[in-house]
XYZ file of C-alpha atoms in Angstrom:
79
model
C -13.837 -15.949 1.096
C -15.011 -12.955 -0.724
C -14.670 -10.770 2.359
C -10.944 -11.829 2.724
C -10.235 -10.910 -0.909
C -11.779 -7.683 -0.417
C -10.084 -6.988 2.794
C -6.642 -8.017 1.091
C -7.237 -5.684 -1.726
C -8.037 -2.827 0.495
C -4.839 -3.503 2.707
C -2.854 -3.450 -0.613
C -4.452 -0.247 -1.622
C -3.587 1.267 1.566
C -0.036 0.185 1.181
C 0.145 1.757 -2.305
C -1.151 5.021 -0.688
C 1.692 4.879 1.750
C 4.158 4.357 -1.034
C 2.936 7.423 -2.827
C 2.772 9.614 0.440
C 6.336 8.692 1.041
C 7.658 9.568 -2.458
C 6.123 10.615 -5.713
C 6.097 7.319 -7.611
C 5.761 5.498 -11.025
C 3.708 2.477 -11.241
C 6.984 0.621 -11.756
C 8.474 1.865 -8.546
C 5.179 0.946 -6.624
C 5.161 -2.453 -8.182
C 8.738 -3.092 -7.082
C 7.706 -1.920 -3.611
C 4.755 -4.285 -3.485
C 6.688 -7.258 -4.881
C 10.424 -6.815 -4.165
C 11.291 -10.518 -4.768
C 9.239 -10.866 -7.963
C 11.107 -12.339 -11.057
C 11.529 -9.843 -13.819
C 9.471 -11.977 -16.210
C 6.350 -11.386 -14.036
C 6.730 -7.464 -13.977
C 3.822 -7.094 -16.167
C 1.459 -8.624 -13.505
C 2.891 -6.440 -10.747
C 2.572 -3.272 -12.983
C -1.132 -4.145 -13.635
C -1.723 -4.653 -9.865
C -0.004 -1.300 -9.015
C -1.982 0.552 -11.650
C -5.239 -1.019 -10.601
C -4.645 0.161 -6.938
C -3.598 3.440 -8.291
C -6.999 3.833 -10.121
C -8.750 3.116 -7.031
C -6.883 5.827 -5.251
C -7.346 8.202 -7.942
C -11.194 7.642 -8.114
C -11.200 8.208 -4.210
C -9.294 11.348 -4.868
C -6.205 10.429 -2.643
C -3.669 10.628 -5.462
C -3.302 12.290 -8.949
C -1.373 11.383 -12.022
C 0.974 13.667 -13.812
C 3.052 12.936 -16.976
C 6.627 14.174 -17.376
C 8.638 13.182 -20.243
C 6.397 10.329 -21.150
C 6.419 8.752 -17.660
C 3.517 8.857 -15.379
C 4.152 9.767 -11.747
C 1.620 9.641 -8.928
C 1.550 11.894 -6.034
C -0.697 12.280 -3.098
C -3.636 14.837 -2.941
C -3.185 17.040 0.302
C -6.082 16.472 2.655
């Protein structure tokens, strides 16, 4: 069971990386990409999920965050 959870987490982390590689994105944009059908009242959970995966990707040095006008954008770090 734990292995499946870890694998699902890794797949979602890779999906977030794909999103950022396609387009510099905010956590909100990524959350809408991950959960396009999500009801608006659950957006906080989706944002939390997106930020968690972005934190992992920052730790792995795959993306970096930059603030512009009070908004955080994530971009890929070139390999």
